[in-house]
Amino acid sequence: MAAQLAGVSAPPMPPQDWSQLRPLPYSRDPDDGGTLSSFVRAEVKAGRCNAATLSAQGYVLKVDLAVLVGPGGTPKRVVPRAIACPSVEQYAAGLVSSMARGNVTPGDTDADSWYRTSLTFTWPA
């Protein structure tokens, strides 16, 4: 098995400090997550996720993500910050991957670059 993996490199990971990453340069504003909250709401209601907070407007759950963008603006990898809700983390990563596909302003470099973004899911209490 090790011989089969010898030529395979591990996928790149984002830097430890995400605060230094530039915001993901969307060409068009994507949906903010407010209309995409039904899955997250169901996960919280079922007790599979305890990361949502209750505000005066209802429940709020924010997921931060790092996005590796290749030359030409193609998203290559999306890494959610852990919030102890794997299903919600992966859901958010899939949404950002879809939102970014064909919607990222190409960078001015020929190298892959990491960016940051977030999704905020909200629903009534």
Short mmCIF file of N, CA, C and O in Angstrom, two decimals:
data_model
loop_
_atom_site.label_atom_id
_atom_site.label_comp_id
_atom_site.label_asym_id
_atom_site.label_seq_id
_atom_site.Cartn_x
_atom_site.Cartn_y
_atom_site.Cartn_z
N MET A 1 0.83 -1.19 0.00
CA MET A 1 0.00 0.00 0.00
C MET A 1 0.87 1.25 0.00
O MET A 1 0.58 2.19 -0.70
N ALA A 2 1.92 1.28 0.81
CA ALA A 2 2.79 2.44 0.87
C ALA A 2 3.44 2.71 -0.47
O ALA A 2 3.63 3.86 -0.86
N ALA A 3 3.75 1.66 -1.20
CA ALA A 3 4.37 1.84 -2.51
C ALA A 3 3.40 2.53 -3.47
O ALA A 3 3.80 3.33 -4.30
N GLN A 4 2.11 2.23 -3.34
CA GLN A 4 1.12 2.87 -4.21
C GLN A 4 0.99 4.36 -3.91
O GLN A 4 0.70 5.14 -4.78
N LEU A 5 1.21 4.74 -2.66
CA LEU A 5 1.04 6.12 -2.26
C LEU A 5 2.32 6.94 -2.37
O LEU A 5 2.32 8.13 -2.12
N ALA A 6 3.41 6.30 -2.75
CA ALA A 6 4.71 6.97 -2.76
C ALA A 6 4.71 8.22 -3.64
O ALA A 6 5.29 9.23 -3.28
N GLY A 7 4.05 8.20 -4.77
CA GLY A 7 4.06 9.34 -5.69
C GLY A 7 2.95 10.34 -5.44
O GLY A 7 2.84 11.35 -6.12
N VAL A 8 2.09 10.06 -4.47
CA VAL A 8 0.93 10.92 -4.21
C VAL A 8 1.28 11.90 -3.09
O VAL A 8 1.68 11.50 -2.00
N SER A 9 1.13 13.18 -3.37
CA SER A 9 1.41 14.17 -2.33
C SER A 9 0.12 14.51 -1.58
O SER A 9 -0.97 14.42 -2.13
N ALA A 10 0.26 14.90 -0.34
CA ALA A 10 -0.89 15.29 0.46
C ALA A 10 -1.48 16.58 -0.09
O ALA A 10 -0.75 17.44 -0.58
N PRO A 11 -2.80 16.73 -0.03
CA PRO A 11 -3.39 17.98 -0.52
C PRO A 11 -2.92 19.15 0.33
O PRO A 11 -2.69 19.01 1.53
N PRO A 12 -2.77 20.31 -0.28
CA PRO A 12 -2.30 21.48 0.48
C PRO A 12 -3.31 21.90 1.54
O PRO A 12 -4.51 21.79 1.35
N MET A 13 -2.79 22.35 2.64
CA MET A 13 -3.62 22.83 3.74
C MET A 13 -3.45 24.35 3.85
O MET A 13 -2.39 24.88 3.50
N PRO A 14 -4.49 25.04 4.36
CA PRO A 14 -4.36 26.49 4.53
C PRO A 14 -3.37 26.80 5.65
O PRO A 14 -3.08 25.95 6.48
N PRO A 15 -2.88 28.03 5.69
CA PRO A 15 -1.98 28.41 6.78
C PRO A 15 -2.73 28.37 8.11
O PRO A 15 -3.97 28.42 8.14
N GLN A 16 -2.00 28.28 9.20
CA GLN A 16 -2.61 28.25 10.53
C GLN A 16 -3.38 29.53 10.83
O GLN A 16 -4.45 29.50 11.41
N ASP A 17 -2.82 30.68 10.48
CA ASP A 17 -3.42 31.98 10.78
C ASP A 17 -4.26 32.45 9.59
O ASP A 17 -3.73 32.98 8.63
N TRP A 18 -5.56 32.26 9.69
CA TRP A 18 -6.45 32.65 8.59
C TRP A 18 -6.66 34.16 8.54
O TRP A 18 -7.13 34.68 7.53
N SER A 19 -6.33 34.89 9.57
CA SER A 19 -6.56 36.34 9.59
C SER A 19 -5.73 37.05 8.52
O SER A 19 -6.07 38.15 8.10
N GLN A 20 -4.65 36.43 8.09
CA GLN A 20 -3.79 37.04 7.08
C GLN A 20 -4.27 36.75 5.65
O GLN A 20 -3.73 37.31 4.69
N LEU A 21 -5.26 35.88 5.51
CA LEU A 21 -5.77 35.56 4.18
C LEU A 21 -6.66 36.69 3.66
O LEU A 21 -7.41 37.30 4.42
N ARG A 22 -6.56 36.95 2.38
CA ARG A 22 -7.44 37.96 1.76
C ARG A 22 -8.84 37.38 1.58
O ARG A 22 -9.01 36.18 1.42
N PRO A 23 -9.86 38.24 1.59
CA PRO A 23 -11.23 37.76 1.35
C PRO A 23 -11.35 37.15 -0.05
O PRO A 23 -10.71 37.62 -1.00
N LEU A 24 -12.15 36.11 -0.17
CA LEU A 24 -12.38 35.47 -1.45
C LEU A 24 -12.99 36.49 -2.41
O LEU A 24 -14.04 37.06 -2.12
N PRO A 25 -12.33 36.73 -3.57
CA PRO A 25 -12.82 37.76 -4.49
C PRO A 25 -13.91 37.27 -5.44
O PRO A 25 -13.67 36.94 -6.60
N TYR A 26 -15.14 37.19 -4.92
CA TYR A 26 -16.26 36.79 -5.77
C TYR A 26 -16.46 37.82 -6.88
O TYR A 26 -16.37 39.02 -6.65
N SER A 27 -16.80 37.34 -8.07
CA SER A 27 -17.16 38.24 -9.18
C SER A 27 -18.55 38.81 -8.97
O SER A 27 -18.80 39.97 -9.26
N ARG A 28 -19.46 37.97 -8.50
CA ARG A 28 -20.84 38.37 -8.18
C ARG A 28 -21.11 37.94 -6.75
O ARG A 28 -20.63 36.90 -6.30
N ASP A 29 -21.90 38.71 -6.02
CA ASP A 29 -22.23 38.36 -4.64
C ASP A 29 -23.01 37.05 -4.62
O ASP A 29 -24.05 36.94 -5.28
N PRO A 30 -22.51 36.06 -3.86
CA PRO A 30 -23.27 34.81 -3.74
C PRO A 30 -24.36 34.95 -2.70
O PRO A 30 -24.40 35.92 -1.94
N ASP A 31 -25.25 33.97 -2.64
CA ASP A 31 -26.27 33.92 -1.59
C ASP A 31 -25.56 33.94 -0.25
O ASP A 31 -24.55 33.27 -0.06
N ASP A 32 -26.07 34.69 0.72
CA ASP A 32 -25.40 34.83 2.01
C ASP A 32 -25.62 33.66 2.95
O ASP A 32 -25.12 33.65 4.07
N GLY A 33 -26.36 32.66 2.56
CA GLY A 33 -26.61 31.52 3.42
C GLY A 33 -27.94 31.58 4.14
O GLY A 33 -28.41 30.58 4.65
N GLY A 34 -28.55 32.75 4.18
CA GLY A 34 -29.83 32.90 4.86
C GLY A 34 -30.92 32.01 4.29
O GLY A 34 -31.75 31.48 5.02
N THR A 35 -30.93 31.83 2.98
CA THR A 35 -31.95 30.99 2.35
C THR A 35 -31.50 29.53 2.26
O THR A 35 -32.25 28.69 1.78
N LEU A 36 -30.30 29.24 2.72
CA LEU A 36 -29.76 27.89 2.63
C LEU A 36 -29.67 27.22 4.00
O LEU A 36 -28.94 26.27 4.19
N SER A 37 -30.44 27.74 4.95
CA SER A 37 -30.29 27.33 6.34
C SER A 37 -31.11 26.11 6.75
O SER A 37 -30.93 25.63 7.87
N SER A 38 -31.99 25.60 5.92
CA SER A 38 -32.88 24.52 6.37
C SER A 38 -32.11 23.28 6.80
O SER A 38 -32.46 22.64 7.79
N PHE A 39 -31.05 22.90 6.08
CA PHE A 39 -30.25 21.74 6.47
C PHE A 39 -29.60 21.97 7.83
O PHE A 39 -29.63 21.10 8.71
N VAL A 40 -29.02 23.15 8.02
CA VAL A 40 -28.33 23.48 9.27
C VAL A 40 -29.34 23.48 10.41
O VAL A 40 -29.09 22.93 11.49
N ARG A 41 -30.49 24.07 10.19
CA ARG A 41 -31.55 24.10 11.20
C ARG A 41 -31.95 22.68 11.61
O ARG A 41 -32.10 22.38 12.79
N ALA A 42 -32.08 21.79 10.63
CA ALA A 42 -32.44 20.40 10.91
C ALA A 42 -31.36 19.69 11.72
O ALA A 42 -31.67 18.91 12.63
N GLU A 43 -30.10 19.95 11.43
CA GLU A 43 -29.00 19.35 12.18
C GLU A 43 -29.01 19.83 13.64
O GLU A 43 -28.79 19.04 14.55
N VAL A 44 -29.27 21.11 13.84
CA VAL A 44 -29.33 21.66 15.20
C VAL A 44 -30.53 21.08 15.94
O VAL A 44 -30.42 20.63 17.08
N LYS A 45 -31.68 21.06 15.28
CA LYS A 45 -32.91 20.56 15.90
C LYS A 45 -32.78 19.09 16.29
O LYS A 45 -33.29 18.66 17.33
N ALA A 46 -32.06 18.32 15.48
CA ALA A 46 -31.87 16.89 15.75
C ALA A 46 -30.81 16.64 16.83
O ALA A 46 -30.58 15.50 17.21
N GLY A 47 -30.14 17.71 17.29
CA GLY A 47 -29.14 17.56 18.33
C GLY A 47 -27.77 17.13 17.83
O GLY A 47 -26.90 16.79 18.61
N ARG A 48 -27.55 17.16 16.51
CA ARG A 48 -26.26 16.77 15.93
C ARG A 48 -25.27 17.92 15.85
O ARG A 48 -24.12 17.73 15.46
N CYS A 49 -25.74 19.13 16.19
CA CYS A 49 -24.87 20.30 16.13
C CYS A 49 -25.31 21.28 17.22
O CYS A 49 -26.48 21.65 17.29
N ASN A 50 -24.35 21.68 18.03
CA ASN A 50 -24.65 22.61 19.13
C ASN A 50 -23.94 23.95 18.96
O ASN A 50 -23.77 24.67 19.93
N ALA A 51 -23.53 24.28 17.75
CA ALA A 51 -22.74 25.50 17.53
C ALA A 51 -23.59 26.74 17.28
O ALA A 51 -23.06 27.84 17.28
N ALA A 52 -24.88 26.60 17.08
CA ALA A 52 -25.74 27.77 16.83
C ALA A 52 -25.94 28.56 18.11
O ALA A 52 -25.97 28.00 19.20
N THR A 53 -26.06 29.86 17.95
CA THR A 53 -26.34 30.72 19.09
C THR A 53 -27.70 31.38 18.88
O THR A 53 -28.12 31.62 17.74
N LEU A 54 -28.37 31.68 19.98
CA LEU A 54 -29.67 32.33 19.91
C LEU A 54 -29.48 33.83 20.05
O LEU A 54 -28.82 34.30 20.97
N SER A 55 -30.01 34.59 19.09
CA SER A 55 -29.95 36.05 19.14
C SER A 55 -31.37 36.57 19.21
O SER A 55 -32.33 35.80 19.18
N ALA A 56 -31.52 37.88 19.26
CA ALA A 56 -32.84 38.49 19.29
C ALA A 56 -33.64 38.17 18.01
O ALA A 56 -34.86 38.13 18.03
N GLN A 57 -32.93 37.94 16.90
CA GLN A 57 -33.59 37.66 15.62
C GLN A 57 -33.82 36.17 15.38
O GLN A 57 -34.48 35.79 14.43
N GLY A 58 -33.23 35.31 16.19
CA GLY A 58 -33.37 33.87 16.00
C GLY A 58 -32.01 33.20 16.15
O GLY A 58 -31.11 33.74 16.78
N TYR A 59 -31.87 32.04 15.54
CA TYR A 59 -30.60 31.31 15.63
C TYR A 59 -29.62 31.76 14.55
O TYR A 59 -30.02 32.12 13.45
N VAL A 60 -28.34 31.70 14.91
CA VAL A 60 -27.26 32.10 14.00
C VAL A 60 -26.14 31.07 14.13
O VAL A 60 -25.77 30.68 15.24
N LEU A 61 -25.62 30.64 13.00
CA LEU A 61 -24.46 29.75 12.99
C LEU A 61 -23.55 30.19 11.84
O LEU A 61 -23.96 30.20 10.69
N LYS A 62 -22.33 30.58 12.19
CA LYS A 62 -21.37 31.06 11.19
C LYS A 62 -20.28 30.01 11.00
O LYS A 62 -19.77 29.45 11.97
N VAL A 63 -19.94 29.76 9.74
CA VAL A 63 -18.86 28.84 9.40
C VAL A 63 -17.82 29.60 8.59
O VAL A 63 -18.13 30.17 7.54
N ASP A 64 -16.58 29.64 9.10
CA ASP A 64 -15.47 30.24 8.38
C ASP A 64 -14.82 29.17 7.52
O ASP A 64 -14.71 28.01 7.93
N LEU A 65 -14.38 29.58 6.33
CA LEU A 65 -13.77 28.64 5.40
C LEU A 65 -12.56 29.25 4.72
O LEU A 65 -12.54 30.46 4.46
N ALA A 66 -11.58 28.42 4.42
CA ALA A 66 -10.42 28.82 3.63
C ALA A 66 -10.59 28.16 2.26
O ALA A 66 -10.98 26.98 2.17
N VAL A 67 -10.30 28.91 1.20
CA VAL A 67 -10.50 28.41 -0.16
C VAL A 67 -9.19 28.54 -0.94
O VAL A 67 -8.63 29.64 -1.02
N LEU A 68 -8.74 27.43 -1.49
CA LEU A 68 -7.55 27.43 -2.35
C LEU A 68 -8.01 27.67 -3.78
O LEU A 68 -8.82 26.91 -4.32
N VAL A 69 -7.55 28.77 -4.36
CA VAL A 69 -7.94 29.15 -5.72
C VAL A 69 -6.73 29.03 -6.63
O VAL A 69 -5.65 29.53 -6.31
N GLY A 70 -6.93 28.36 -7.75
CA GLY A 70 -5.86 28.19 -8.71
C GLY A 70 -5.81 29.34 -9.70
O GLY A 70 -6.70 30.21 -9.72
N PRO A 71 -4.79 29.35 -10.54
CA PRO A 71 -4.71 30.37 -11.58
C PRO A 71 -5.99 30.33 -12.42
O PRO A 71 -6.54 29.28 -12.70
N GLY A 72 -6.49 31.47 -12.79
CA GLY A 72 -7.73 31.54 -13.56
C GLY A 72 -8.97 31.60 -12.69
O GLY A 72 -10.08 31.65 -13.21
N GLY A 73 -8.81 31.56 -11.36
CA GLY A 73 -9.96 31.71 -10.47
C GLY A 73 -10.72 30.44 -10.17
O GLY A 73 -11.83 30.49 -9.67
N THR A 74 -10.14 29.28 -10.44
CA THR A 74 -10.81 28.02 -10.19
C THR A 74 -10.61 27.57 -8.74
O THR A 74 -9.47 27.42 -8.30
N PRO A 75 -11.71 27.35 -7.99
CA PRO A 75 -11.55 26.84 -6.62
C PRO A 75 -11.05 25.40 -6.67
O PRO A 75 -11.60 24.57 -7.38
N LYS A 76 -9.99 25.12 -5.91
CA LYS A 76 -9.40 23.80 -5.93
C LYS A 76 -9.65 23.02 -4.64
O LYS A 76 -9.68 21.80 -4.64
N ARG A 77 -9.81 23.74 -3.54
CA ARG A 77 -10.04 23.09 -2.25
C ARG A 77 -10.73 24.07 -1.31
O ARG A 77 -10.42 25.25 -1.31
N VAL A 78 -11.67 23.56 -0.51
CA VAL A 78 -12.36 24.36 0.50
C VAL A 78 -12.21 23.65 1.83
O VAL A 78 -12.55 22.47 1.95
N VAL A 79 -11.69 24.36 2.82
CA VAL A 79 -11.46 23.80 4.15
C VAL A 79 -12.27 24.60 5.18
O VAL A 79 -11.99 25.78 5.38
N PRO A 80 -13.26 23.96 5.81
CA PRO A 80 -14.01 24.67 6.85
C PRO A 80 -13.24 24.67 8.17
O PRO A 80 -12.51 23.73 8.47
N ARG A 81 -13.41 25.74 8.93
CA ARG A 81 -12.86 25.77 10.28
C ARG A 81 -13.75 24.88 11.15
O ARG A 81 -14.97 24.96 11.08
N ALA A 82 -13.14 24.04 11.95
CA ALA A 82 -13.89 23.10 12.78
C ALA A 82 -14.77 23.83 13.79
O ALA A 82 -14.31 24.73 14.49
N ILE A 83 -16.05 23.43 13.84
CA ILE A 83 -17.00 23.98 14.81
C ILE A 83 -17.69 22.86 15.57
O ILE A 83 -18.73 23.08 16.19
N ALA A 84 -17.15 21.65 15.49
CA ALA A 84 -17.71 20.46 16.15
C ALA A 84 -19.05 20.04 15.55
O ALA A 84 -19.89 19.48 16.25
N CYS A 85 -19.26 20.33 14.29
CA CYS A 85 -20.46 19.93 13.54
C CYS A 85 -20.01 19.47 12.15
O CYS A 85 -20.17 20.21 11.17
N PRO A 86 -19.45 18.27 12.03
CA PRO A 86 -18.89 17.84 10.75
C PRO A 86 -19.86 17.94 9.57
O PRO A 86 -19.48 18.35 8.48
N SER A 87 -21.13 17.58 9.79
CA SER A 87 -22.08 17.62 8.68
C SER A 87 -22.32 19.05 8.20
O SER A 87 -22.40 19.32 7.00
N VAL A 88 -22.39 20.01 9.12
CA VAL A 88 -22.59 21.41 8.76
C VAL A 88 -21.31 21.97 8.13
O VAL A 88 -21.38 22.74 7.16
N GLU A 89 -20.15 21.60 8.65
CA GLU A 89 -18.88 22.04 8.06
C GLU A 89 -18.79 21.60 6.61
O GLU A 89 -18.44 22.40 5.73
N GLN A 90 -19.11 20.33 6.34
CA GLN A 90 -19.02 19.82 4.97
C GLN A 90 -20.10 20.42 4.07
O GLN A 90 -19.87 20.68 2.89
N TYR A 91 -21.28 20.65 4.62
CA TYR A 91 -22.35 21.32 3.87
C TYR A 91 -21.89 22.71 3.43
O TYR A 91 -22.02 23.09 2.26
N ALA A 92 -21.32 23.46 4.37
CA ALA A 92 -20.83 24.81 4.06
C ALA A 92 -19.71 24.76 3.03
O ALA A 92 -19.68 25.59 2.11
N ALA A 93 -18.81 23.80 3.16
CA ALA A 93 -17.72 23.67 2.19
C ALA A 93 -18.27 23.38 0.79
O ALA A 93 -17.81 23.96 -0.21
N GLY A 94 -19.27 22.53 0.70
CA GLY A 94 -19.88 22.24 -0.59
C GLY A 94 -20.58 23.45 -1.19
O GLY A 94 -20.48 23.71 -2.39
N LEU A 95 -21.27 24.22 -0.33
CA LEU A 95 -21.93 25.43 -0.82
C LEU A 95 -20.92 26.44 -1.36
O LEU A 95 -21.10 27.00 -2.44
N VAL A 96 -19.83 26.66 -0.60
CA VAL A 96 -18.83 27.63 -1.04
C VAL A 96 -18.16 27.16 -2.33
O VAL A 96 -17.91 27.95 -3.24
N SER A 97 -17.90 25.86 -2.43
CA SER A 97 -17.32 25.33 -3.67
C SER A 97 -18.23 25.63 -4.86
O SER A 97 -17.78 26.09 -5.91
N SER A 98 -19.54 25.40 -4.67
CA SER A 98 -20.49 25.68 -5.75
C SER A 98 -20.60 27.18 -6.04
O SER A 98 -20.64 27.59 -7.20
N MET A 99 -20.65 27.99 -4.99
CA MET A 99 -20.77 29.44 -5.16
C MET A 99 -19.54 30.04 -5.85
O MET A 99 -19.65 31.02 -6.58
N ALA A 100 -18.37 29.45 -5.59
CA ALA A 100 -17.13 30.00 -6.13
C ALA A 100 -16.86 29.54 -7.57
O ALA A 100 -16.17 30.24 -8.32
N ARG A 101 -17.41 28.41 -7.95
CA ARG A 101 -17.16 27.88 -9.29
C ARG A 101 -17.66 28.86 -10.35
O ARG A 101 -18.83 29.20 -10.40
N GLY A 102 -16.75 29.38 -11.15
CA GLY A 102 -17.10 30.35 -12.18
C GLY A 102 -17.44 31.72 -11.63
O GLY A 102 -17.98 32.56 -12.35
N ASN A 103 -17.14 31.97 -10.36
CA ASN A 103 -17.54 33.22 -9.72
C ASN A 103 -16.41 33.85 -8.91
O ASN A 103 -16.66 34.62 -8.00
N VAL A 104 -15.16 33.52 -9.23
CA VAL A 104 -14.02 34.11 -8.52
C VAL A 104 -13.19 34.90 -9.52
O VAL A 104 -12.84 34.40 -10.58
N THR A 105 -12.91 36.13 -9.17
CA THR A 105 -12.07 36.97 -10.02
C THR A 105 -10.66 36.37 -10.04
O THR A 105 -10.08 36.16 -8.98
N PRO A 106 -10.14 36.07 -11.23
CA PRO A 106 -8.81 35.48 -11.30
C PRO A 106 -7.78 36.39 -10.63
O PRO A 106 -7.82 37.60 -10.77
N GLY A 107 -6.87 35.76 -9.90
CA GLY A 107 -5.81 36.51 -9.24
C GLY A 107 -4.77 36.99 -10.23
O GLY A 107 -4.79 36.64 -11.41
N ASP A 108 -3.85 37.77 -9.73
CA ASP A 108 -2.79 38.31 -10.59
C ASP A 108 -1.52 37.47 -10.47
O ASP A 108 -0.43 37.95 -10.72
N THR A 109 -1.69 36.21 -10.10
CA THR A 109 -0.54 35.33 -9.96
C THR A 109 -0.79 34.02 -10.68
O THR A 109 -1.94 33.65 -10.93
N ASP A 110 0.27 33.34 -11.03
CA ASP A 110 0.16 32.04 -11.68
C ASP A 110 0.17 30.91 -10.67
O ASP A 110 0.13 29.74 -11.04
N ALA A 111 0.23 31.25 -9.39
CA ALA A 111 0.29 30.24 -8.33
C ALA A 111 -1.06 30.10 -7.64
O ALA A 111 -1.90 30.99 -7.71
N ASP A 112 -1.24 28.96 -6.97
CA ASP A 112 -2.43 28.78 -6.15
C ASP A 112 -2.37 29.74 -4.97
O ASP A 112 -1.29 30.01 -4.44
N SER A 113 -3.52 30.26 -4.55
CA SER A 113 -3.58 31.19 -3.43
C SER A 113 -4.74 30.82 -2.51
O SER A 113 -5.82 30.45 -2.97
N TRP A 114 -4.52 30.97 -1.19
CA TRP A 114 -5.57 30.75 -0.20
C TRP A 114 -6.30 32.06 0.08
O TRP A 114 -5.68 33.11 0.16
N TYR A 115 -7.61 31.95 0.24
CA TYR A 115 -8.47 33.07 0.58
C TYR A 115 -9.38 32.63 1.73
O TYR A 115 -9.50 31.45 2.01
N ARG A 116 -10.06 33.60 2.33
CA ARG A 116 -11.01 33.28 3.40
C ARG A 116 -12.40 33.78 3.01
O ARG A 116 -12.55 34.74 2.26
N THR A 117 -13.39 33.10 3.54
CA THR A 117 -14.78 33.50 3.38
C THR A 117 -15.57 32.90 4.54
O THR A 117 -15.01 32.16 5.35
N SER A 118 -16.83 33.20 4.61
CA SER A 118 -17.67 32.60 5.65
C SER A 118 -19.11 32.55 5.16
O SER A 118 -19.49 33.28 4.24
N LEU A 119 -19.87 31.67 5.76
CA LEU A 119 -21.31 31.60 5.54
C LEU A 119 -21.98 31.75 6.89
O LEU A 119 -21.54 31.16 7.88
N THR A 120 -23.03 32.53 6.93
CA THR A 120 -23.80 32.69 8.16
C THR A 120 -25.20 32.18 7.89
O THR A 120 -25.91 32.67 7.03
N PHE A 121 -25.58 31.15 8.64
CA PHE A 121 -26.90 30.55 8.52
C PHE A 121 -27.78 31.12 9.63
O PHE A 121 -27.36 31.22 10.78
N THR A 122 -28.99 31.51 9.28
CA THR A 122 -29.92 32.09 10.25
C THR A 122 -31.30 31.48 10.05
O THR A 122 -31.67 31.10 8.92
N TRP A 123 -32.05 31.39 11.15
CA TRP A 123 -33.44 30.95 11.08
C TRP A 123 -34.15 31.40 12.34
O TRP A 123 -33.53 31.65 13.37
N PRO A 124 -35.47 31.52 12.26
CA PRO A 124 -36.24 32.00 13.41
C PRO A 124 -36.18 31.02 14.58
O PRO A 124 -36.04 29.81 14.38
N ALA A 125 -36.32 31.55 15.78
CA ALA A 125 -36.32 30.70 16.99
C ALA A 125 -37.60 29.90 17.09
O ALA A 125 -38.60 30.23 16.56
#
